[in-house]
Amino acid sequence: MSQDQIIDCRSEPQAIPFRIGVVLFPGFQALDAFGPMDCLNVLSRNHAVTLALLSSTLEPVTTKSPVSPHALGQAVVPTHTFETAPSLDLLLVPGGLGSRGSSPAIEETISYIRNVYPTLKYLITVCTGSGLAARAGVLDGKRATTNKRAWAEITALSGLVEWVPHARWVVDGNIWSSSGVSAGIDVTLAWIEEVYGCQVADTIANGIEYTRHRDSSHDPFAELHGL
Amino acid sequence: MSQDQIIDCRSEPQAIPFRIGVVLFPGFQALDAFGPMDCLNVLSRNHAVTLALLSSTLEPVTTKSPVSPHALGQAVVPTHTFETAPSLDLLLVPGGLGSRGSSPAIEETISYIRNVYPTLKYLITVCTGSGLAARAGVLDGKRATTNKRAWAEITALSGLVEWVPHARWVVDGNIWSSSGVSAGIDVTLAWIEEVYGCQVADTIANGIEYTRHRDSSHDPFAELHGL
């Protein structure tokens, strides 16, 4: 995004909408998606933003873990399939137990990430969502981070990624990757700060009464999970 | 909940399920509901818990703010109507711009809270959700807190509540009320600690890489919003 566009975003709520998409797949982690989306929902009260919720089909997508038969889940309604997805400026990829292993839904998600990435201005991954980006090949040669408890499994997915163990989030080029789950709120607020300015990001954080992690390299959970 | 039941919860994943409900209404704040629900989703991987998502109808319920016509929203599928709601042990009430003012959906939500409260073991309110509980009369004579930016509007809803301005969350009897939005994660983890034990709560917090607010009276956002 050019400096002109950044200034437009800050001063012109009615500017050309910034187009955001979020991929949903069975077993996505609820907070991976809804932490960032809550920030974007608040942003959208004063800034022109569109949001597409993308999945294989238009059927509601559950957060229920496919590997925990008794686990709870909530069902969220997609707005588009991968085939009918609109053009996007930013794609957000959550993680979750459903991102592990393989299934038709996951393979379609990975294909979509691979195909759409060259058209994006930004890609944000949350938690094990970076594993999907790695499998799509879009992290090849880049620095990235991921969930710290799932570190060994996710980093083994690609030897072509420079995995950063101690990081709340990592920025390399136009890819912003966060650590696990709630770190998605911090990477989203950091991205909002980059694009819309510090005051907008802080107003959102204070509105949702969230104590931001402001230092991307501060990561108490890396040590806690043995990294 | 008796001490016996608490011990059961900690040691017997296959014990009688703990029955949780969450009310949904148009314009609920996404993170108010999904912060706590993500904690409960993780809890449910190892503990017997059921979850009912309750609304006026079974139509998907949007987080889209009814007072911000251009704002984003996500649609979540209820599992029960208020009329078909199962018996519950815990009811969780989120807030959001949709909780303000009056509408048939909000009046039905308030009636449900009023009617179901005497049957509950616990009530948790998040953010302006305490305004709904106050309007239902269940906070009469009790201490409670709410969103700090919306403080004046919400506290004016009831003079019978002892509103606590400096609190991340407040416990009075079986009602746990939190401050705004992300404070819902802290009150839920505190409640999980009370019912399932500290280790369970910390394991969930560390798994979702969330830096807990452990002191219920520590509230940087009260001062920030002029309280």
Tab-separated table of C-alpha atoms in Angstrom:
chain	number	residue	atom	x	y	z
A	1	MET	CA	0.000	0.000	0.000
A	2	SER	CA	1.447	3.371	-0.971
A	3	GLN	CA	1.856	6.287	1.407
A	4	ASP	CA	-0.997	8.053	-0.436
A	5	GLN	CA	-3.305	5.147	0.244
A	6	ILE	CA	-2.295	5.119	3.892
A	7	ILE	CA	-3.169	8.796	4.193
A	8	ASP	CA	-6.489	8.131	2.465
A	9	CYS	CA	-7.256	5.381	4.950
A	10	ARG	CA	-6.591	7.684	7.871
A	11	SER	CA	-8.520	10.708	6.697
A	12	GLU	CA	-11.218	9.409	4.363
A	13	PRO	CA	-13.660	6.924	5.871
A	14	GLN	CA	-15.457	6.838	2.518
A	15	ALA	CA	-12.324	5.973	0.523
A	16	ILE	CA	-12.231	2.874	-1.662
A	17	PRO	CA	-12.938	0.022	0.761
A	18	PHE	CA	-10.045	-2.095	1.909
A	19	ARG	CA	-10.991	-5.668	1.003
A	20	ILE	CA	-10.321	-8.333	3.623
A	21	GLY	CA	-10.901	-12.073	3.506
A	22	VAL	CA	-10.703	-14.740	6.194
A	23	VAL	CA	-10.454	-18.444	5.348
A	24	LEU	CA	-12.626	-20.800	7.381
A	25	PHE	CA	-12.246	-24.576	7.558
A	26	PRO	CA	-13.708	-27.190	9.922
A	27	GLY	CA	-11.821	-27.044	13.204
A	28	PHE	CA	-10.451	-23.523	12.870
A	29	GLN	CA	-9.664	-22.063	16.300
A	30	ALA	CA	-12.429	-19.607	17.190
A	31	LEU	CA	-10.200	-16.951	18.757
A	32	ASP	CA	-7.623	-17.154	15.934
A	33	ALA	CA	-10.308	-15.736	13.658
A	34	PHE	CA	-12.568	-13.755	16.006
A	35	GLY	CA	-9.776	-11.904	17.841
A	36	PRO	CA	-8.593	-10.283	14.597
A	37	MET	CA	-12.146	-9.988	13.220
A	38	ASP	CA	-13.323	-8.162	16.343
A	39	CYS	CA	-10.542	-5.603	15.783
A	40	LEU	CA	-11.615	-5.320	12.136
A	41	ASN	CA	-15.281	-5.011	13.120
A	42	VAL	CA	-14.420	-2.040	15.343
A	43	LEU	CA	-12.160	-0.574	12.635
A	44	SER	CA	-15.053	-0.793	10.156
A	45	ARG	CA	-17.217	1.536	12.244
A	46	ASN	CA	-15.068	4.442	11.034
A	47	HIS	CA	-13.178	3.096	8.030
A	48	ALA	CA	-14.306	1.609	4.733
A	49	VAL	CA	-13.579	-2.108	4.930
A	50	THR	CA	-15.233	-5.148	3.384
A	51	LEU	CA	-14.988	-8.673	4.736
A	52	ALA	CA	-15.415	-11.995	2.933
A	53	LEU	CA	-15.580	-15.231	4.933
A	54	LEU	CA	-14.256	-17.877	2.555
A	55	SER	CA	-14.700	-21.626	2.647
A	56	SER	CA	-15.085	-24.653	0.390
A	57	THR	CA	-18.875	-24.370	0.456
A	58	LEU	CA	-21.456	-21.948	1.841
A	59	GLU	CA	-22.421	-24.370	4.620
A	60	PRO	CA	-21.732	-23.081	8.145
A	61	VAL	CA	-18.188	-23.951	9.227
A	62	THR	CA	-17.660	-25.328	12.715
A	63	THR	CA	-14.829	-24.541	15.084
A	64	LYS	CA	-15.286	-28.035	16.541
A	65	SER	CA	-12.003	-29.877	16.584
A	66	PRO	CA	-12.154	-32.862	14.214
A	67	VAL	CA	-9.806	-34.799	16.492
A	68	SER	CA	-11.714	-34.230	19.756
A	69	PRO	CA	-15.090	-35.943	19.313
A	70	HIS	CA	-16.596	-34.499	22.512
A	71	ALA	CA	-15.242	-30.984	22.041
A	72	LEU	CA	-17.517	-27.993	21.655
A	73	GLY	CA	-17.829	-25.948	18.511
A	74	GLN	CA	-19.628	-22.954	17.047
A	75	ALA	CA	-20.824	-22.693	13.442
A	76	VAL	CA	-20.023	-19.590	11.391
A	77	VAL	CA	-21.654	-18.763	8.042
A	78	PRO	CA	-19.275	-18.145	5.092
A	79	THR	CA	-20.088	-15.365	2.650
A	80	HIS	CA	-18.243	-16.829	-0.356
A	81	THR	CA	-16.717	-20.049	-1.555
A	82	PHE	CA	-13.102	-20.120	-2.683
A	83	GLU	CA	-14.464	-20.212	-6.240
A	84	THR	CA	-16.648	-17.112	-5.811
A	85	ALA	CA	-14.171	-15.176	-3.638
A	86	PRO	CA	-13.893	-11.480	-4.478
A	87	SER	CA	-10.549	-9.766	-5.063
A	88	LEU	CA	-8.801	-9.064	-1.768
A	89	ASP	CA	-6.202	-6.724	-0.348
A	90	LEU	CA	-5.612	-8.726	2.840
A	91	LEU	CA	-6.130	-12.414	3.533
A	92	LEU	CA	-6.193	-13.657	7.116
A	93	VAL	CA	-5.493	-17.340	7.773
A	94	PRO	CA	-6.396	-18.731	11.201
A	95	GLY	CA	-5.065	-22.000	12.550
A	96	GLY	CA	-6.561	-24.633	14.803
A	97	LEU	CA	-6.599	-28.395	15.170
A	98	GLY	CA	-8.498	-28.578	11.886
A	99	SER	CA	-5.500	-27.140	10.047
A	100	ARG	CA	-3.387	-30.187	10.840
A	101	GLY	CA	-3.222	-33.182	8.556
A	102	SER	CA	-5.085	-33.401	5.283
A	103	SER	CA	-8.702	-33.309	4.133
A	104	PRO	CA	-10.437	-32.014	1.015
A	105	ALA	CA	-11.345	-28.800	2.855
A	106	ILE	CA	-7.747	-28.233	3.970
A	107	GLU	CA	-6.296	-29.019	0.554
A	108	GLU	CA	-8.732	-26.540	-1.024
A	109	THR	CA	-7.737	-23.940	1.565
A	110	ILE	CA	-4.051	-24.445	0.819
A	111	SER	CA	-4.654	-24.229	-2.940
A	112	TYR	CA	-6.613	-21.024	-2.472
A	113	ILE	CA	-3.812	-19.453	-0.387
A	114	ARG	CA	-1.246	-20.473	-3.029
A	115	ASN	CA	-3.307	-19.047	-5.901
A	116	VAL	CA	-4.468	-15.826	-4.266
A	117	TYR	CA	-1.212	-14.803	-2.570
A	118	PRO	CA	0.329	-13.089	-5.650
A	119	THR	CA	-2.739	-10.816	-5.858
A	120	LEU	CA	-2.690	-9.718	-2.198
A	121	LYS	CA	-1.258	-6.620	-0.601
A	122	TYR	CA	-0.949	-8.434	2.739
A	123	LEU	CA	-1.203	-11.916	4.231
A	124	ILE	CA	-1.714	-12.394	7.973
A	125	THR	CA	-1.447	-15.836	9.536
A	126	VAL	CA	-2.465	-16.604	13.103
A	127	CYS	CA	-1.235	-19.557	15.144
A	128	THR	CA	-0.920	-22.755	13.090
A	129	GLY	CA	-2.344	-20.854	10.112
A	130	SER	CA	1.304	-20.313	9.191
A	131	GLY	CA	1.460	-24.069	8.631
A	132	LEU	CA	-1.169	-23.712	5.904
A	133	ALA	CA	0.799	-20.821	4.355
A	134	ALA	CA	3.971	-22.909	4.553
A	135	ARG	CA	2.267	-25.838	2.837
A	136	ALA	CA	1.052	-23.424	0.152
A	137	GLY	CA	4.698	-22.483	-0.435
A	138	VAL	CA	4.129	-18.772	0.109
A	139	LEU	CA	6.482	-18.679	3.108
A	140	ASP	CA	9.410	-20.189	1.168
A	141	GLY	CA	12.537	-18.174	1.947
A	142	LYS	CA	10.705	-16.015	4.471
A	143	ARG	CA	10.866	-15.545	8.229
A	144	ALA	CA	7.709	-16.586	10.085
A	145	THR	CA	6.459	-17.770	13.443
A	146	THR	CA	3.655	-20.031	14.651
A	147	ASN	CA	1.968	-21.513	17.734
A	148	LYS	CA	4.585	-22.352	20.351
A	149	ARG	CA	2.988	-25.519	21.732
A	150	ALA	CA	2.629	-26.912	18.190
A	151	TRP	CA	6.106	-25.694	17.214
A	152	ALA	CA	7.719	-29.036	16.332
A	153	GLU	CA	4.801	-30.213	14.209
A	154	ILE	CA	4.302	-26.969	12.278
A	155	THR	CA	7.949	-26.133	11.634
A	156	ALA	CA	8.480	-29.664	10.299
A	157	LEU	CA	6.002	-28.886	7.510
A	158	SER	CA	8.597	-26.861	5.616
A	159	GLY	CA	12.380	-26.628	5.758
A	160	LEU	CA	12.249	-23.692	3.345
A	161	VAL	CA	10.830	-21.298	5.985
A	162	GLU	CA	13.079	-19.490	8.444
A	163	TRP	CA	11.031	-20.214	11.554
A	164	VAL	CA	11.477	-17.673	14.364
A	165	PRO	CA	10.936	-19.313	17.774
A	166	HIS	CA	10.917	-16.201	20.002
A	167	ALA	CA	8.339	-13.853	18.508
A	168	ARG	CA	4.836	-12.637	19.290
A	169	TRP	CA	4.674	-11.927	15.574
A	170	VAL	CA	7.020	-11.654	12.592
A	171	VAL	CA	6.817	-9.407	9.524
A	172	ASP	CA	8.650	-10.417	6.366
A	173	GLY	CA	7.723	-8.486	3.267
A	174	ASN	CA	3.942	-8.438	3.090
A	175	ILE	CA	3.448	-11.507	5.292
A	176	TRP	CA	2.636	-11.000	8.961
A	177	SER	CA	2.643	-14.240	10.994
A	178	SER	CA	1.695	-14.472	14.645
A	179	SER	CA	2.281	-16.871	17.468
A	180	GLY	CA	-0.618	-18.871	18.954
A	181	VAL	CA	-4.285	-17.902	19.196
A	182	SER	CA	-4.494	-14.629	21.163
A	183	ALA	CA	-1.323	-13.360	19.459
A	184	GLY	CA	-3.594	-12.875	16.467
A	185	ILE	CA	-5.048	-9.830	18.224
A	186	ASP	CA	-1.563	-8.330	18.595
A	187	VAL	CA	-0.516	-8.933	14.996
A	188	THR	CA	-3.803	-7.471	13.767
A	189	LEU	CA	-3.433	-4.362	15.922
A	190	ALA	CA	0.199	-4.019	14.739
A	191	TRP	CA	-0.979	-4.318	11.137
A	192	ILE	CA	-3.728	-1.733	11.750
A	193	GLU	CA	-1.071	0.554	13.253
A	194	GLU	CA	1.074	0.139	10.128
A	195	VAL	CA	-1.772	0.835	7.703
A	196	TYR	CA	-4.115	3.187	9.587
A	197	GLY	CA	-1.772	4.720	12.150
A	198	CYS	CA	-0.993	4.329	15.823
A	199	GLN	CA	-3.965	6.328	17.071
A	200	VAL	CA	-6.472	4.119	15.256
A	201	ALA	CA	-4.849	0.947	16.596
A	202	ASP	CA	-4.683	2.261	20.148
A	203	THR	CA	-8.288	3.472	20.050
A	204	ILE	CA	-9.401	-0.010	19.017
A	205	ALA	CA	-7.225	-1.718	21.658
A	206	ASN	CA	-8.493	0.616	24.383
A	207	GLY	CA	-12.067	0.165	23.208
A	208	ILE	CA	-11.831	-3.604	23.492
A	209	GLU	CA	-9.862	-3.176	26.758
A	210	TYR	CA	-7.020	-5.261	25.428
A	211	THR	CA	-3.523	-4.894	26.881
A	212	ARG	CA	-1.431	-4.995	23.724
A	213	HIS	CA	1.843	-6.841	23.351
A	214	ARG	CA	3.712	-4.033	21.579
A	215	ASP	CA	7.104	-5.722	21.276
A	216	SER	CA	6.964	-8.306	18.499
A	217	SER	CA	10.047	-10.079	19.910
A	218	HIS	CA	8.665	-10.450	23.454
A	219	ASP	CA	7.377	-13.994	23.722
A	220	PRO	CA	6.892	-15.469	27.207
A	221	PHE	CA	5.202	-18.514	25.686
A	222	ALA	CA	8.240	-19.627	23.671
A	223	GLU	CA	10.196	-20.348	26.839
A	224	LEU	CA	7.151	-21.766	28.561
A	225	HIS	CA	6.752	-24.290	25.763
A	226	GLY	CA	10.461	-25.187	25.825
A	227	LEU	CA	11.808	-23.107	22.929
B	1	MET	CA	-21.434	-26.126	42.902
B	2	SER	CA	-20.515	-28.326	45.855
B	3	GLN	CA	-16.951	-29.316	46.691
B	4	ASP	CA	-17.774	-32.874	45.573
B	5	GLN	CA	-18.788	-31.669	42.165
B	6	ILE	CA	-15.641	-29.544	41.896
B	7	ILE	CA	-13.522	-32.588	42.662
B	8	ASP	CA	-15.482	-34.560	40.081
B	9	CYS	CA	-14.805	-31.894	37.492
B	10	ARG	CA	-11.096	-31.995	38.140
B	11	SER	CA	-10.603	-35.723	38.180
B	12	GLU	CA	-13.382	-37.174	36.048
B	13	PRO	CA	-13.493	-35.991	32.461
B	14	GLN	CA	-16.470	-38.286	31.867
B	15	ALA	CA	-18.526	-36.878	34.754
B	16	ILE	CA	-21.995	-35.463	34.186
B	17	PRO	CA	-21.497	-32.713	31.591
B	18	PHE	CA	-21.441	-29.162	32.805
B	19	ARG	CA	-24.144	-27.351	30.799
B	20	ILE	CA	-23.264	-23.940	29.426
B	21	GLY	CA	-25.364	-21.515	27.402
B	22	VAL	CA	-24.461	-18.296	25.596
B	23	VAL	CA	-27.102	-15.765	24.530
B	24	LEU	CA	-26.743	-14.302	21.049
B	25	PHE	CA	-28.554	-11.217	19.744
B	26	PRO	CA	-28.001	-9.043	16.643
B	27	GLY	CA	-25.006	-6.800	17.244
B	28	PHE	CA	-23.371	-8.835	19.997
B	29	GLN	CA	-19.638	-8.080	20.185
B	30	ALA	CA	-17.770	-10.970	18.578
B	31	LEU	CA	-14.905	-11.139	21.070
B	32	ASP	CA	-17.261	-10.817	24.073
B	33	ALA	CA	-18.610	-14.227	23.124
B	34	PHE	CA	-15.728	-15.888	21.284
B	35	GLY	CA	-13.021	-15.046	23.837
B	36	PRO	CA	-14.863	-16.989	26.565
B	37	MET	CA	-16.104	-19.636	24.102
B	38	ASP	CA	-12.564	-20.305	22.856
B	39	CYS	CA	-11.527	-20.987	26.468
B	40	LEU	CA	-14.541	-23.286	26.845
B	41	ASN	CA	-13.780	-25.021	23.539
B	42	VAL	CA	-10.286	-25.843	24.800
B	43	LEU	CA	-11.677	-26.890	28.203
B	44	SER	CA	-14.066	-29.273	26.454
B	45	ARG	CA	-11.222	-31.279	24.911
B	46	ASN	CA	-10.598	-32.800	28.343
B	47	HIS	CA	-13.730	-32.058	30.354
B	48	ALA	CA	-17.376	-32.944	29.814
B	49	VAL	CA	-19.106	-29.714	28.823
B	50	THR	CA	-22.118	-28.956	26.654
B	51	LEU	CA	-22.794	-25.654	24.948
B	52	ALA	CA	-26.095	-24.170	23.770
B	53	LEU	CA	-26.099	-21.011	21.653
B	54	LEU	CA	-29.424	-19.341	22.428
B	55	SER	CA	-31.333	-16.749	20.467
B	56	SER	CA	-34.867	-15.635	19.586
B	57	THR	CA	-34.895	-17.798	16.462
B	58	LEU	CA	-32.628	-20.374	14.842
B	59	GLU	CA	-31.589	-17.928	12.116
B	60	PRO	CA	-27.867	-17.043	12.113
B	61	VAL	CA	-27.173	-14.092	14.405
B	62	THR	CA	-24.892	-11.339	13.161
B	63	THR	CA	-22.287	-9.445	15.136
B	64	LYS	CA	-22.908	-6.493	12.817
B	65	SER	CA	-23.634	-3.376	14.822
B	66	PRO	CA	-27.222	-2.248	14.220
B	67	VAL	CA	-26.142	1.386	14.670
B	68	SER	CA	-23.198	1.331	12.238
B	69	PRO	CA	-24.686	0.657	8.800
B	70	HIS	CA	-21.301	0.118	7.101
B	71	ALA	CA	-19.773	-1.974	9.880
B	72	LEU	CA	-18.674	-5.553	9.319
B	73	GLY	CA	-20.315	-8.545	10.915
B	74	GLN	CA	-20.099	-12.322	11.095
B	75	ALA	CA	-23.100	-14.644	11.348
B	76	VAL	CA	-23.175	-17.395	13.980
B	77	VAL	CA	-25.693	-20.246	14.026
B	78	PRO	CA	-27.726	-20.698	17.244
B	79	THR	CA	-28.384	-24.213	18.485
B	80	HIS	CA	-31.603	-23.427	20.404
B	81	THR	CA	-34.211	-20.721	20.742
B	82	PHE	CA	-34.972	-19.266	24.160
B	83	GLU	CA	-38.136	-21.397	24.089
B	84	THR	CA	-36.290	-24.652	23.395
B	85	ALA	CA	-33.275	-23.874	25.611
B	86	PRO	CA	-32.024	-26.844	27.651
B	87	SER	CA	-31.409	-26.615	31.404
B	88	LEU	CA	-28.130	-24.842	32.116
B	89	ASP	CA	-25.537	-24.628	34.853
B	90	LEU	CA	-23.840	-21.506	33.503
B	91	LEU	CA	-25.215	-18.743	31.300
B	92	LEU	CA	-22.827	-16.357	29.590
B	93	VAL	CA	-24.151	-12.977	28.428
B	94	PRO	CA	-22.018	-10.984	25.989
B	95	GLY	CA	-22.493	-7.287	25.313
B	96	GLY	CA	-22.048	-5.180	22.230
B	97	LEU	CA	-23.708	-2.242	20.499
B	98	GLY	CA	-26.720	-4.481	19.851
B	99	SER	CA	-27.349	-4.748	23.595
B	100	ARG	CA	-28.147	-1.053	23.872
B	101	GLY	CA	-31.654	0.312	23.490
B	102	SER	CA	-34.645	-1.874	22.866
B	103	SER	CA	-35.780	-4.314	20.193
B	104	PRO	CA	-37.887	-7.477	20.249
B	105	ALA	CA	-34.671	-9.573	20.236
B	106	ILE	CA	-33.199	-7.640	23.175
B	107	GLU	CA	-36.440	-7.734	25.178
B	108	GLU	CA	-36.639	-11.513	24.637
B	109	THR	CA	-33.013	-11.832	25.741
B	110	ILE	CA	-33.677	-9.833	28.911
B	111	SER	CA	-36.800	-11.895	29.694
B	112	TYR	CA	-34.838	-15.103	29.217
B	113	ILE	CA	-32.072	-13.923	31.577
B	114	ARG	CA	-34.692	-12.926	34.191
B	115	ASN	CA	-36.518	-16.268	33.951
B	116	VAL	CA	-33.523	-18.595	33.788
B	117	TYR	CA	-31.339	-16.945	36.436
B	118	PRO	CA	-32.968	-18.684	39.445
B	119	THR	CA	-32.162	-22.079	37.859
B	120	LEU	CA	-28.478	-21.344	37.181
B	121	LYS	CA	-25.400	-22.227	39.171
B	122	TYR	CA	-23.486	-19.316	37.621
B	123	LEU	CA	-24.059	-16.253	35.479
B	124	ILE	CA	-21.150	-14.594	33.653
B	125	THR	CA	-21.608	-11.236	31.941
B	126	VAL	CA	-19.043	-9.697	29.614
B	127	CYS	CA	-18.763	-6.013	28.770
B	128	THR	CA	-22.163	-4.332	28.354
B	129	GLY	CA	-23.784	-7.728	28.885
B	130	SER	CA	-24.060	-6.626	32.514
B	131	GLY	CA	-26.493	-3.974	31.253
B	132	LEU	CA	-28.783	-6.764	30.044
B	133	ALA	CA	-28.474	-8.528	33.406
B	134	ALA	CA	-29.204	-5.228	35.186
B	135	ARG	CA	-32.298	-4.661	33.053
B	136	ALA	CA	-33.386	-8.215	33.892
B	137	GLY	CA	-33.165	-7.252	37.580
B	138	VAL	CA	-30.804	-10.085	38.477
B	139	LEU	CA	-28.049	-7.672	39.547
B	140	ASP	CA	-30.300	-5.828	42.027
B	141	GLY	CA	-28.384	-5.373	45.277
B	142	LYS	CA	-25.231	-6.890	43.815
B	143	ARG	CA	-21.784	-5.578	42.943
B	144	ALA	CA	-20.945	-5.677	39.232
B	145	THR	CA	-18.783	-4.027	36.592
B	146	THR	CA	-19.118	-3.311	32.885
B	147	ASN	CA	-17.385	-1.792	29.835
B	148	LYS	CA	-15.433	1.291	30.871
B	149	ARG	CA	-16.013	3.377	27.745
B	150	ALA	CA	-19.771	2.750	28.002
B	151	TRP	CA	-19.736	3.259	31.774
B	152	ALA	CA	-22.138	6.221	32.031
B	153	GLU	CA	-24.749	4.674	29.746
B	154	ILE	CA	-24.725	1.205	31.288
B	155	THR	CA	-24.599	2.214	34.953
B	156	ALA	CA	-27.551	4.552	34.348
B	157	LEU	CA	-29.672	1.509	33.466
B	158	SER	CA	-30.049	0.565	37.127
B	159	GLY	CA	-29.577	2.419	40.384
B	160	LEU	CA	-30.082	-0.853	42.272
B	161	VAL	CA	-26.700	-2.254	41.226
B	162	GLU	CA	-23.513	-1.406	43.120
B	163	TRP	CA	-21.393	-0.627	40.062
B	164	VAL	CA	-17.639	-1.108	40.604
B	165	PRO	CA	-15.621	1.254	38.374
B	166	HIS	CA	-12.112	-0.148	38.934
B	167	ALA	CA	-12.317	-3.857	38.216
B	168	ARG	CA	-11.252	-6.249	35.496
B	169	TRP	CA	-14.023	-8.420	36.847
B	170	VAL	CA	-16.283	-8.646	39.912
B	171	VAL	CA	-17.726	-11.705	41.653
B	172	ASP	CA	-20.827	-11.321	43.804
B	173	GLY	CA	-22.510	-14.532	44.802
B	174	ASN	CA	-22.873	-16.612	41.664
B	175	ILE	CA	-22.644	-13.676	39.248
B	176	TRP	CA	-19.314	-12.929	37.604
B	177	SER	CA	-19.277	-9.670	35.618
B	178	SER	CA	-16.338	-8.474	33.549
B	179	SER	CA	-15.153	-5.203	32.132
B	180	GLY	CA	-15.118	-4.615	28.360
B	181	VAL	CA	-14.655	-7.144	25.562
B	182	SER	CA	-11.282	-8.866	26.121
B	183	ALA	CA	-11.866	-8.870	29.895
B	184	GLY	CA	-14.311	-11.679	29.106
B	185	ILE	CA	-11.310	-13.955	28.599
B	186	ASP	CA	-9.996	-13.100	32.069
B	187	VAL	CA	-13.295	-13.609	33.860
B	188	THR	CA	-13.786	-16.926	32.073
B	189	LEU	CA	-10.307	-18.136	33.004
B	190	ALA	CA	-10.912	-16.987	36.603
B	191	TRP	CA	-14.199	-18.900	36.631
B	192	ILE	CA	-12.502	-21.996	35.174
B	193	GLU	CA	-9.859	-21.687	37.906
B	194	GLU	CA	-12.608	-21.562	40.550
B	195	VAL	CA	-14.491	-24.576	39.201
B	196	TYR	CA	-11.810	-26.764	37.590
B	197	GLY	CA	-8.677	-25.601	39.400
B	198	CYS	CA	-5.704	-23.371	38.720
B	199	GLN	CA	-3.794	-25.882	36.633
B	200	VAL	CA	-6.637	-26.310	34.164
B	201	ALA	CA	-7.057	-22.547	33.792
B	202	ASP	CA	-3.339	-21.948	33.339
B	203	THR	CA	-3.019	-24.761	30.817
B	204	ILE	CA	-5.789	-23.190	28.743
B	205	ALA	CA	-4.287	-19.689	29.028
B	206	ASN	CA	-0.840	-20.948	28.055
B	207	GLY	CA	-2.301	-22.974	25.207
B	208	ILE	CA	-4.013	-19.939	23.739
B	209	GLU	CA	-0.879	-17.872	24.553
B	210	TYR	CA	-2.911	-15.378	26.530
B	211	THR	CA	-1.262	-13.211	29.201
B	212	ARG	CA	-3.869	-13.352	31.938
B	213	HIS	CA	-4.953	-10.430	34.062
B	214	ARG	CA	-4.878	-12.277	37.398
B	215	ASP	CA	-5.803	-9.379	39.670
B	216	SER	CA	-9.516	-8.698	39.369
B	217	SER	CA	-9.043	-5.182	40.783
B	218	HIS	CA	-6.308	-4.144	38.325
B	219	ASP	CA	-8.017	-2.069	35.649
B	220	PRO	CA	-5.856	0.235	33.511
B	221	PHE	CA	-8.856	0.974	31.293
B	222	ALA	CA	-10.948	2.555	34.057
B	223	GLU	CA	-8.513	5.424	34.407
B	224	LEU	CA	-7.971	5.616	30.667
B	225	HIS	CA	-11.699	6.113	30.162
B	226	GLY	CA	-11.865	8.738	32.925
B	227	LEU	CA	-13.169	6.685	35.862
